[in-house]
Coordinates of N, CA and C in Angstrom, one line a residue:
M225 N 96.5 -9.1 193.9 CA 97.4 -8.4 193.1 C 97.0 -8.0 191.6
I226 N 97.4 -6.6 191.3 CA 96.7 -6.1 190.8 C 97.9 -6.0 188.9
I227 N 97.2 -6.3 188.0 CA 98.6 -6.6 187.0 C 98.0 -5.4 185.8
R228 N 98.7 -4.6 185.3 CA 98.7 -3.8 184.1 C 99.8 -3.9 183.1
S229 N 99.4 -3.3 182.1 CA 100.7 -2.7 181.4 C 100.8 -1.8 181.4
A230 N 102.8 -1.7 181.3 CA 103.1 -0.2 180.6 C 102.6 0.6 179.7
K231 N 102.5 0.1 178.7 CA 101.4 0.6 177.9 C 100.8 2.0 178.1
N232 N 99.6 1.1 179.0 CA 98.6 1.8 179.0 C 99.3 3.2 180.4
T233 N 100.3 3.5 181.2 CA 100.6 4.2 181.9 C 101.3 5.4 181.6
S234 N 100.4 6.8 182.3 CA 101.1 7.8 181.9 C 102.2 8.4 183.0
R235 N 103.0 8.7 182.3 CA 104.2 8.8 183.4 C 104.3 10.3 184.3
T236 N 103.2 10.9 183.7 CA 102.6 12.1 184.5 C 101.7 12.1 184.4
A237 N 101.1 11.1 185.0 CA 99.6 11.1 185.8 C 99.8 10.9 187.7
N238 N 99.5 11.4 188.7 CA 99.1 11.3 189.8 C 101.1 11.6 189.8
W239 N 101.9 12.6 189.4 CA 103.2 12.7 190.1 C 103.6 13.2 191.3
R240 N 104.5 12.9 191.6 CA 105.1 13.9 192.7 C 106.0 14.2 192.8
I241 N 105.9 16.0 193.9 CA 107.4 16.3 193.4 C 107.5 17.5 194.3
C242 N 109.0 17.3 194.6 CA 109.5 18.0 195.8 C 110.6 19.0 195.3
I243 N 110.1 20.2 195.6 CA 110.7 21.5 195.2 C 111.6 21.8 195.9
Y244 N 113.1 22.4 196.5 CA 113.6 23.1 197.7 C 114.0 23.8 197.7
G245 N 114.8 25.1 198.9 CA 115.2 26.1 198.6 C 115.2 27.2 200.1
N246 N 115.9 27.7 199.8 CA 116.3 28.5 201.4 C 114.8 29.3 200.9
P247 N 114.9 29.8 202.2 CA 112.8 30.8 202.7 C 113.7 32.0 201.7
G248 N 112.4 32.6 201.3 CA 112.3 33.4 199.8 C 112.4 33.2 198.5
V249 N 113.0 32.0 198.2 CA 112.9 31.8 197.3 C 112.3 31.7 195.8
G250 N 111.0 31.5 196.9 CA 109.5 31.2 196.4 C 109.0 30.1 196.4
K251 N 109.3 28.9 196.7 CA 108.6 27.7 197.3 C 107.4 27.7 196.7
T252 N 106.6 28.5 197.6 CA 105.0 28.8 198.2 C 104.3 29.6 196.9
T253 N 105.1 30.1 196.4 CA 104.4 31.7 194.9 C 104.7 30.0 194.1
T254 N 105.4 28.9 193.5 CA 105.2 28.0 192.6 C 104.0 27.7 192.8
V255 N 102.6 27.9 193.5 CA 102.0 27.1 193.7 C 100.6 27.6 193.0
K256 N 101.2 28.8 192.7 CA 99.8 29.6 191.4 C 100.3 29.2 190.5
Y257 N 101.1 27.9 190.3 CA 101.3 27.8 188.4 C 101.0 26.5 188.3
L258 N 100.2 26.0 189.1 CA 99.2 24.8 189.6 C 98.4 25.1 188.6
T259 N 97.6 24.0 187.7 CA 96.8 23.9 187.1 C 95.5 22.6 187.4
G260 N 94.4 23.1 187.4 CA 92.9 22.6 188.3 C 93.0 23.2 189.5
K261 N 92.4 22.7 190.5 CA 91.8 22.5 192.1 C 92.8 22.2 193.0
T262 N 93.3 23.4 193.9 CA 94.3 22.8 194.5 C 94.4 23.1 196.0
L263 N 94.6 22.6 196.8 CA 94.8 22.6 198.0 C 96.0 22.2 198.7
V264 N 96.1 23.2 199.5 CA 97.6 23.8 200.2 C 97.2 23.4 201.6
L265 N 98.0 22.4 202.4 CA 98.7 22.8 203.5 C 99.3 22.9 204.4
A266 N 99.4 24.0 204.9 CA 99.7 25.2 205.2 C 100.7 24.8 206.6
L267 N 101.4 23.9 206.0 CA 102.5 23.4 207.7 C 103.6 24.5 208.1
D268 N 104.1 25.4 207.4 CA 104.9 26.7 208.3 C 103.8 28.2 208.0
N269 N 102.8 28.1 207.7 CA 101.8 28.8 207.7 C 102.2 30.2 206.4
S270 N 103.0 30.0 205.8 CA 103.7 30.6 204.8 C 102.2 30.9 203.9
D271 N 101.3 30.8 203.6 CA 100.4 30.6 201.8 C 99.9 32.6 201.8
K272 N 100.5 33.3 203.1 CA 100.2 34.6 202.5 C 100.3 35.0 201.1
V273 N 101.5 34.7 200.9 CA 101.5 34.8 199.5 C 100.8 34.4 197.9
L274 N 100.2 33.2 198.5 CA 98.6 33.3 197.8 C 98.0 34.0 198.1
A275 N 97.5 34.8 198.6 CA 96.3 35.6 198.8 C 95.6 35.8 197.6
G276 N 94.4 36.0 197.7 CA 93.8 36.5 195.7 C 93.7 35.1 195.7
K277 N 94.5 34.1 195.3 CA 93.9 33.3 193.6 C 93.3 32.0 194.2
D278 N 92.9 31.0 193.3 CA 91.8 30.9 193.9 C 92.3 29.0 194.3
I279 N 92.6 29.6 196.1 CA 93.7 27.8 195.9 C 93.8 27.8 197.4
D280 N 92.4 26.5 197.5 CA 92.2 26.3 199.3 C 93.1 26.6 200.2
I281 N 93.2 26.9 201.4 CA 94.2 26.5 202.3 C 93.3 25.5 203.4
A282 N 94.7 24.5 204.0 CA 94.0 24.3 205.4 C 95.1 24.2 205.6
D283 N 94.4 25.2 207.0 CA 95.2 26.0 208.4 C 95.9 24.6 209.2
F284 N 97.0 24.3 209.6 CA 97.5 23.5 210.2 C 98.5 24.1 212.2
N285 N 97.9 23.8 212.7 CA 98.1 23.7 214.0 C 99.3 23.8 214.5
R286 N 100.5 24.4 214.5 CA 102.1 23.5 214.9 C 102.3 23.2 216.0
T287 N 101.1 23.9 216.6 CA 101.7 23.1 218.4 C 101.3 21.7 218.7
K288 N 100.6 20.5 217.7 CA 100.1 19.9 217.4 C 100.3 19.4 215.9
P289 N 101.8 18.8 215.6 CA 101.9 18.2 214.3 C 101.3 17.3 214.4
D290 N 101.6 16.2 215.5 CA 100.8 15.2 215.1 C 99.8 14.6 215.0
E291 N 98.9 15.5 216.2 CA 97.7 15.4 216.1 C 97.1 15.8 214.3
E292 N 97.6 17.3 214.2 CA 96.8 18.2 212.7 C 97.5 16.6 211.6
I293 N 98.2 15.9 211.6 CA 99.0 15.1 210.6 C 97.8 13.6 210.2
T294 N 97.8 13.4 211.6 CA 97.1 12.6 211.6 C 95.3 12.9 210.9
D295 N 94.9 13.8 211.0 CA 93.9 14.1 210.7 C 93.8 14.5 209.1
F296 N 94.5 15.2 208.7 CA 94.8 15.4 207.1 C 94.6 14.1 206.5
I297 N 95.4 12.8 207.2 CA 96.0 11.5 206.6 C 94.7 11.5 206.6
V298 N 93.4 11.4 207.3 CA 92.1 11.0 207.6 C 91.5 11.5 206.6
D299 N 91.6 12.0 206.3 CA 90.9 13.0 205.1 C 91.5 12.6 204.5
M300 N 92.2 11.8 203.7 CA 92.9 12.0 202.3 C 92.0 11.1 201.2
P301 N 91.5 10.4 201.7 CA 91.0 9.4 200.1 C 89.9 10.7 200.1
N302 N 88.9 11.5 201.0 CA 88.1 12.3 200.5 C 88.5 13.3 199.1
L303 N 90.2 13.9 200.1 CA 90.5 15.0 199.3 C 91.4 14.7 198.5
S304 N 91.7 13.6 197.9 CA 92.0 12.9 196.5 C 91.2 13.3 196.0
K305 N 89.5 12.9 196.0 CA 88.6 13.0 195.2 C 88.2 14.6 194.6
Q306 N 88.6 15.3 195.7 CA 87.9 16.7 195.2 C 88.5 17.3 194.8
Y307 N 90.3 17.0 194.8 CA 91.0 18.2 194.2 C 92.2 17.5 193.2
D308 N 92.6 18.4 192.0 CA 93.4 17.5 191.4 C 94.9 17.7 192.2
N309 N 95.0 18.7 192.5 CA 96.5 18.9 193.4 C 96.3 19.3 195.1
I310 N 97.4 18.6 195.9 CA 98.1 18.6 197.2 C 99.2 18.9 197.3
V311 N 99.4 20.0 198.4 CA 100.7 20.8 198.3 C 100.7 20.6 200.0
I312 N 102.1 19.8 200.4 CA 102.7 20.0 201.3 C 103.3 21.1 202.1
D313 N 103.2 22.0 202.5 CA 104.2 23.2 201.9 C 104.7 23.4 204.0
N314 N 105.8 23.4 204.5 CA 106.8 22.4 203.9 C 106.9 21.7 205.3
I315 N 107.9 20.3 204.4 CA 108.2 18.9 205.5 C 109.2 19.9 206.2
S316 N 110.2 20.4 206.3 CA 111.1 20.6 206.9 C 110.7 21.5 208.2
S317 N 109.6 22.3 207.9 CA 109.0 23.1 209.6 C 108.1 21.8 209.4
F318 N 107.7 20.6 209.6 CA 106.8 19.6 209.9 C 107.6 18.6 211.1
E319 N 109.1 18.6 210.1 CA 110.0 17.7 210.8 C 110.4 19.0 212.3
R320 N 111.1 19.7 211.9 CA 111.0 20.9 213.0 C 110.0 21.4 214.5
D321 N 109.4 21.0 214.1 CA 107.8 21.7 215.2 C 107.6 19.8 215.9
W322 N 107.6 18.8 215.0 CA 107.4 18.1 216.0 C 108.2 17.7 216.8
F323 N 110.0 17.5 215.9 CA 110.4 17.3 217.4 C 110.9 18.5 218.4
I324 N 110.3 19.2 218.4 CA 110.3 20.6 219.6 C 108.8 20.0 220.4
E325 N 107.7 19.5 219.8 CA 106.3 19.1 220.3 C 107.4 17.6 221.6
R326 N 107.9 16.7 221.2 CA 108.2 15.5 221.6 C 109.3 15.9 222.8
G327 N 110.0 17.1 222.4 CA 110.7 17.6 223.1 C 110.0 18.1 224.9
R328 N 108.4 18.8 225.2 CA 108.7 19.0 225.8 C 107.6 18.4 226.0
A329 N 107.4 17.0 225.7 CA 107.4 15.9 226.6 C 108.4 14.6 227.4
T330 N 109.5 15.6 226.9 CA 110.7 14.4 227.8 C 110.7 15.9 229.4
K331 N 110.9 15.1 230.1 CA 111.9 15.5 231.9 C 112.6 16.6 231.7
S332 N 113.4 17.0 230.4 CA 113.5 18.7 230.2 C 112.7 19.2 229.9
G333 N 111.8 19.1 229.3 CA 111.0 19.9 228.8 C 111.4 20.5 227.5
I334 N 112.5 20.2 226.8 CA 113.4 20.6 226.1 C 113.9 20.3 224.9
N335 N 114.7 19.3 225.7 CA 115.7 18.6 225.0 C 115.2 17.0 223.6
N336 N 115.2 16.8 223.3 CA 115.1 14.6 222.8 C 115.5 14.3 223.6
E337 N 115.3 13.1 223.1 CA 115.5 11.8 224.1 C 115.8 11.4 222.9
L338 N 117.2 10.2 222.8 CA 117.2 9.3 221.7 C 116.9 8.7 220.7
Q339 N 115.6 8.4 222.0 CA 114.1 7.3 220.5 C 113.4 8.5 220.4
D340 N 113.7 9.5 220.7 CA 112.8 10.6 219.6 C 113.0 10.1 218.3
Y341 N 114.4 10.6 218.2 CA 114.9 10.2 216.4 C 114.6 8.6 215.9
S342 N 114.6 7.9 216.7 CA 114.7 6.7 215.7 C 113.2 6.5 215.2
A343 N 112.5 7.0 216.7 CA 111.1 7.2 216.6 C 110.4 7.8 214.8
W344 N 111.0 9.4 214.5 CA 111.0 10.1 213.1 C 111.5 9.1 212.2
T345 N 111.7 8.6 212.2 CA 112.3 7.7 210.9 C 111.3 6.5 210.3
N346 N 110.4 6.4 211.7 CA 109.5 5.0 211.2 C 108.2 5.9 211.2
Y347 N 107.7 7.3 211.9 CA 107.0 7.7 211.6 C 106.8 9.1 210.3
F348 N 107.7 9.1 209.5 CA 107.8 10.0 208.5 C 107.5 8.6 207.8
A349 N 108.7 7.6 207.6 CA 107.8 6.7 206.5 C 106.3 6.7 206.4
R350 N 105.9 6.2 207.4 CA 104.7 5.7 207.1 C 103.8 7.6 207.2
V351 N 103.9 8.5 207.2 CA 102.8 9.5 207.0 C 103.2 9.7 205.5
I352 N 104.7 9.9 205.0 CA 104.6 9.9 203.2 C 104.1 9.0 202.2
S353 N 104.2 7.8 203.3 CA 103.6 6.6 202.4 C 102.4 7.0 202.1
A354 N 101.6 7.2 203.2 CA 100.1 7.1 203.4 C 99.5 8.3 203.0
I355 N 100.4 9.1 202.5 CA 100.0 10.5 201.8 C 100.2 10.9 200.1
Y356 N 101.0 9.7 199.4 CA 101.5 9.6 198.2 C 100.7 8.5 197.7
Q357 N 99.6 7.3 198.5 CA 99.3 6.0 197.8 C 97.9 6.8 197.1
Y358 N 97.3 7.6 197.7 CA 96.1 8.3 196.8 C 96.6 9.3 196.0
P359 N 95.3 8.7 194.7 CA 95.5 9.0 193.2 C 95.3 10.6 192.7
V360 N 96.5 11.0 193.6 CA 96.1 13.1 193.0 C 97.9 13.5 193.0
N361 N 97.7 14.7 192.4 CA 99.0 15.6 192.1 C 99.1 15.4 193.4
I362 N 100.9 16.0 193.4 CA 101.2 15.7 195.1 C 102.8 17.2 194.8
L363 N 102.5 18.3 195.8 CA 104.1 18.9 195.8 C 104.5 18.9 197.0
V364 N 105.5 19.0 197.5 CA 106.6 19.4 199.0 C 106.7 19.9 198.8
T365 N 106.9 21.4 199.8 CA 108.2 22.3 199.6 C 109.0 21.3 201.0
A366 N 110.5 22.3 200.8 CA 111.3 21.9 201.7 C 112.2 22.6 201.8
W367 N 112.9 23.3 203.2 CA 113.7 24.1 203.0 C 115.4 23.4 202.5
E368 N 116.3 25.0 202.4 CA 117.2 23.4 201.6 C 118.2 23.6 203.4
K369 N 119.6 22.1 202.8 CA 120.8 22.5 203.7 C 121.8 21.8 202.8
Q370 N 122.6 22.3 203.4 CA 124.2 21.6 202.4 C 124.4 20.3 202.8
V371 N 124.7 18.8 202.5 CA 124.7 17.4 203.9 C 126.2 17.2 202.8
P372 N 127.1 16.9 203.7 CA 128.4 16.7 203.1 C 128.5 14.7 202.8
I373 N 128.7 15.1 201.4 CA 129.0 13.8 200.6 C 130.6 13.3 200.3
T374 N 130.8 12.4 201.0 CA 131.7 11.6 200.2 C 132.0 10.1 199.1
T375 N 132.5 10.1 198.2 CA 132.6 9.6 196.9 C 133.4 8.4 197.2
A376 N 133.5 7.2 196.3 CA 134.2 5.8 196.0 C 135.3 5.8 196.7
N377 N 135.9 7.2 196.0 CA 137.5 7.0 195.6 C 137.8 8.1 196.6
G378 N 137.0 8.2 198.5 CA 137.5 9.0 199.1 C 137.0 10.7 199.4
Q379 N 136.7 11.1 197.9 CA 136.4 12.8 197.7 C 134.9 13.0 198.4
T380 N 135.9 13.8 199.3 CA 134.7 14.8 200.2 C 133.8 16.2 199.6
F381 N 132.3 16.3 199.5 CA 132.2 17.8 199.1 C 130.6 18.0 199.7
N382 N 130.4 19.3 199.9 CA 129.2 19.4 200.2 C 127.9 19.7 198.9
Q383 N 126.6 19.0 199.4 CA 126.2 19.3 198.4 C 124.4 20.0 198.9
F384 N 123.4 20.6 197.9 CA 122.8 21.0 198.6 C 121.5 20.0 198.0
A385 N 120.3 19.5 199.6 CA 119.6 18.9 199.5 C 118.6 18.9 200.2
P386 N 117.6 19.0 200.3 CA 116.0 18.9 201.4 C 116.3 19.1 202.2
N387 N 116.3 19.5 203.2 CA 116.3 20.0 204.7 C 115.2 18.8 205.6
I388 N 115.6 17.9 205.6 CA 115.3 16.6 206.5 C 116.2 15.5 206.7
R389 N 115.7 15.1 208.4 CA 116.8 14.3 208.5 C 117.4 13.3 207.4
D390 N 119.0 13.1 207.6 CA 119.1 12.2 206.8 C 118.8 10.9 206.6
N391 N 118.1 10.2 207.8 CA 118.0 9.1 207.7 C 116.6 8.9 207.1
V392 N 116.1 9.9 206.6 CA 114.9 9.6 206.6 C 114.6 10.5 204.7
R393 N 115.5 10.9 204.5 CA 115.7 11.5 203.6 C 115.9 11.1 201.9
D394 N 117.3 10.3 201.4 CA 116.7 9.2 201.1 C 115.9 8.8 200.6
M395 N 114.8 7.8 201.2 CA 114.0 7.1 201.7 C 112.8 8.3 200.8
F396 N 112.3 9.7 201.2 CA 111.5 10.3 200.7 C 111.4 10.9 199.7
M397 N 112.8 10.9 198.9 CA 113.5 11.4 197.7 C 113.4 10.4 196.6
G398 N 113.7 9.3 196.5 CA 113.7 7.7 196.0 C 112.1 7.6 195.8
L399 N 110.5 8.0 196.9 CA 109.6 8.0 196.0 C 109.3 9.1 195.1
T400 N 109.8 10.3 195.3 CA 109.1 10.7 194.5 C 109.8 11.1 193.5
D401 N 109.1 11.8 192.3 CA 109.5 12.0 190.7 C 110.0 13.0 190.5
I402 N 110.3 13.9 191.1 CA 110.6 14.8 190.9 C 111.2 15.8 192.2
V403 N 112.4 15.9 192.3 CA 113.5 16.5 192.8 C 114.3 17.7 192.6
G404 N 114.0 19.1 193.4 CA 114.2 20.2 192.1 C 114.6 21.6 193.6
R405 N 116.0 21.9 192.9 CA 116.4 22.9 193.9 C 115.6 24.5 193.1
V406 N 115.1 24.8 193.8 CA 114.9 26.6 193.6 C 115.7 27.4 193.6
V407 N 116.1 28.0 193.1 CA 117.2 29.3 192.8 C 116.5 30.7 192.4
I408 N 117.4 31.6 192.5 CA 117.2 32.7 191.5 C 118.1 33.7 191.1
K409 N 118.0 33.8 189.8 CA 119.4 34.2 189.0 C 119.5 35.5 189.6
P410 N 121.0 35.3 190.1 CA 121.7 36.6 190.4 C 121.0 38.6 189.8
E411 N 121.6 37.8 188.2 CA 121.5 38.7 187.1 C 120.4 39.7 186.7
D412 N 118.9 39.1 187.1 CA 117.8 39.7 186.5 C 116.5 39.3 187.6
G413 N 116.8 38.5 188.8 CA 115.9 38.1 189.8 C 114.5 36.8 189.3
S414 N 115.0 36.6 188.4 CA 114.2 35.3 187.5 C 114.1 34.2 188.2
R415 N 113.5 33.4 188.6 CA 113.2 32.4 189.8 C 113.8 30.7 188.3
G416 N 114.6 30.6 189.4 CA 114.6 28.6 188.1 C 114.6 27.8 189.2
V417 N 113.9 26.1 188.3 CA 114.4 25.0 188.8 C 115.8 24.0 188.6
I418 N 116.5 24.0 189.7 CA 117.5 22.4 188.7 C 116.9 21.6 188.8
M419 N 116.8 20.6 187.9 CA 116.7 19.5 188.0 C 116.9 17.9 187.5
E420 N 118.1 18.3 187.3 CA 119.5 17.6 187.1 C 120.5 17.4 187.8
G421 N 120.8 16.4 189.2 CA 121.9 16.8 190.1 C 123.2 16.6 189.5
N422 N 124.9 17.1 190.6 CA 125.6 16.6 190.0 C 126.1 17.1 191.8
D423 N 127.7 16.7 191.5 CA 128.0 17.1 193.0 C 127.7 18.1 194.0
G424 N 127.2 19.5 193.5 CA 127.2 20.2 194.3 C 125.1 19.8 194.4
V425 N 124.9 19.7 194.2 CA 123.1 19.8 194.0 C 122.5 18.1 194.0
F426 N 121.5 18.2 194.8 CA 120.4 16.6 194.5 C 119.5 17.3 193.9
A427 N 119.1 16.7 192.9 CA 118.7 16.9 191.7 C 118.4 15.4 191.0
K428 N 116.6 15.3 190.6 CA 116.8 14.2 189.9 C 115.5 14.7 188.9
N429 N 114.9 14.1 187.7 CA 113.7 14.2 187.1 C 113.5 12.9 186.4
R430 N 112.2 11.5 186.3 CA 111.9 10.9 186.2 C 110.7 11.2 185.0
L431 N 110.0 12.1 185.0 CA 108.9 12.9 184.1 C 109.6 13.0 183.0
D432 N 110.4 13.5 182.7 CA 110.4 13.8 180.8 C 112.2 14.3 181.2
S433 N 112.6 14.8 180.0 CA 113.9 15.0 179.6 C 114.6 16.5 179.9
R434 N 113.8 17.2 181.1 CA 114.1 18.6 181.3 C 115.3 18.2 182.5
K435 N 116.6 19.1 182.1 CA 118.2 19.2 182.7 C 117.1 20.1 184.4
G436 N 116.5 21.5 183.6 CA 115.9 22.6 184.2 C 114.8 23.2 183.5
C437 N 114.2 24.0 184.1 CA 113.7 24.8 183.2 C 113.0 26.1 185.1
K438 N 112.3 27.8 184.0 CA 111.7 28.5 184.9 C 110.9 28.0 185.9
V439 N 110.4 28.5 187.1 CA 109.7 27.8 187.9 C 108.2 27.4 187.7
E440 N 107.3 29.0 186.2 CA 106.6 28.7 185.5 C 106.2 27.5 184.9
D441 N 107.4 26.6 184.7 CA 107.0 26.0 183.6 C 107.4 24.8 184.0
L442 N 106.9 24.4 185.5 CA 107.8 23.6 186.2 C 106.7 21.9 185.9
F443 N 105.3 22.2 185.7 CA 104.7 21.6 185.7 C 104.1 21.2 184.3
N444 N 104.7 22.3 183.2 CA 104.2 21.5 181.9 C 105.5 20.3 181.2
F445 N 105.2 19.4 181.1 CA 105.8 18.7 181.6 C 106.4 18.4 179.8
A446 N 107.6 18.2 179.5 CA 108.5 18.4 178.4 C 107.3 17.0 176.9
D447 N 107.6 15.8 177.6 CA 106.9 15.1 176.6 C 106.3 13.9 177.4
S448 N 105.5 14.4 177.8 CA 104.5 14.1 179.1 C 103.5 12.5 178.1
N449 N 103.8 12.4 176.2 CA 103.2 10.9 176.2 C 104.1 9.9 175.8
V450 N 105.3 10.5 176.5 CA 106.6 9.4 177.2 C 106.3 8.2 178.0

């Protein structure tokens, strides 16, 4: 067991951030605002928006999601030394491809079996924990969906949240420092990130005091010395 003092711990060192939103809101484009050497694991092959940027792309064979992510995790010890930032883009696409390939292996060749859903829970927990353990900044993107929420007094409402299965989403968001919803301002088309949650949006920020910001300012932490 290693014991260390919180006095010497930087809140923003080796951060883990997840941004989510509808396709086309600029999640992948946000990568260009990262400083330092960056590697993008292109899980949904949407990296063309980064063309011309000094960013490395790791192509991903979507027909072999299990084998491809295993190879990536095996490479993580070396990658975490070579790069300042690693981007996982995007986990919603990865989840979908994983279930598609599991469905191909069933008798029907299409439908998933019951054990696939319980297998995904353990599988995703191992994958994200394996990636998160290394000393490197990690940005994760996801699509969004609306999740029905029931309060203690019985009130029900829909909340925007990252689009991954319910049984892994809470665990994943608990491990992540910032979870922000990317939105486009209809008045002028500018993009921002909601970083404080409410009944309608899941968001959190344990790195600084911001409740929201422009996408270009996401990685400029407001009080990084705290």
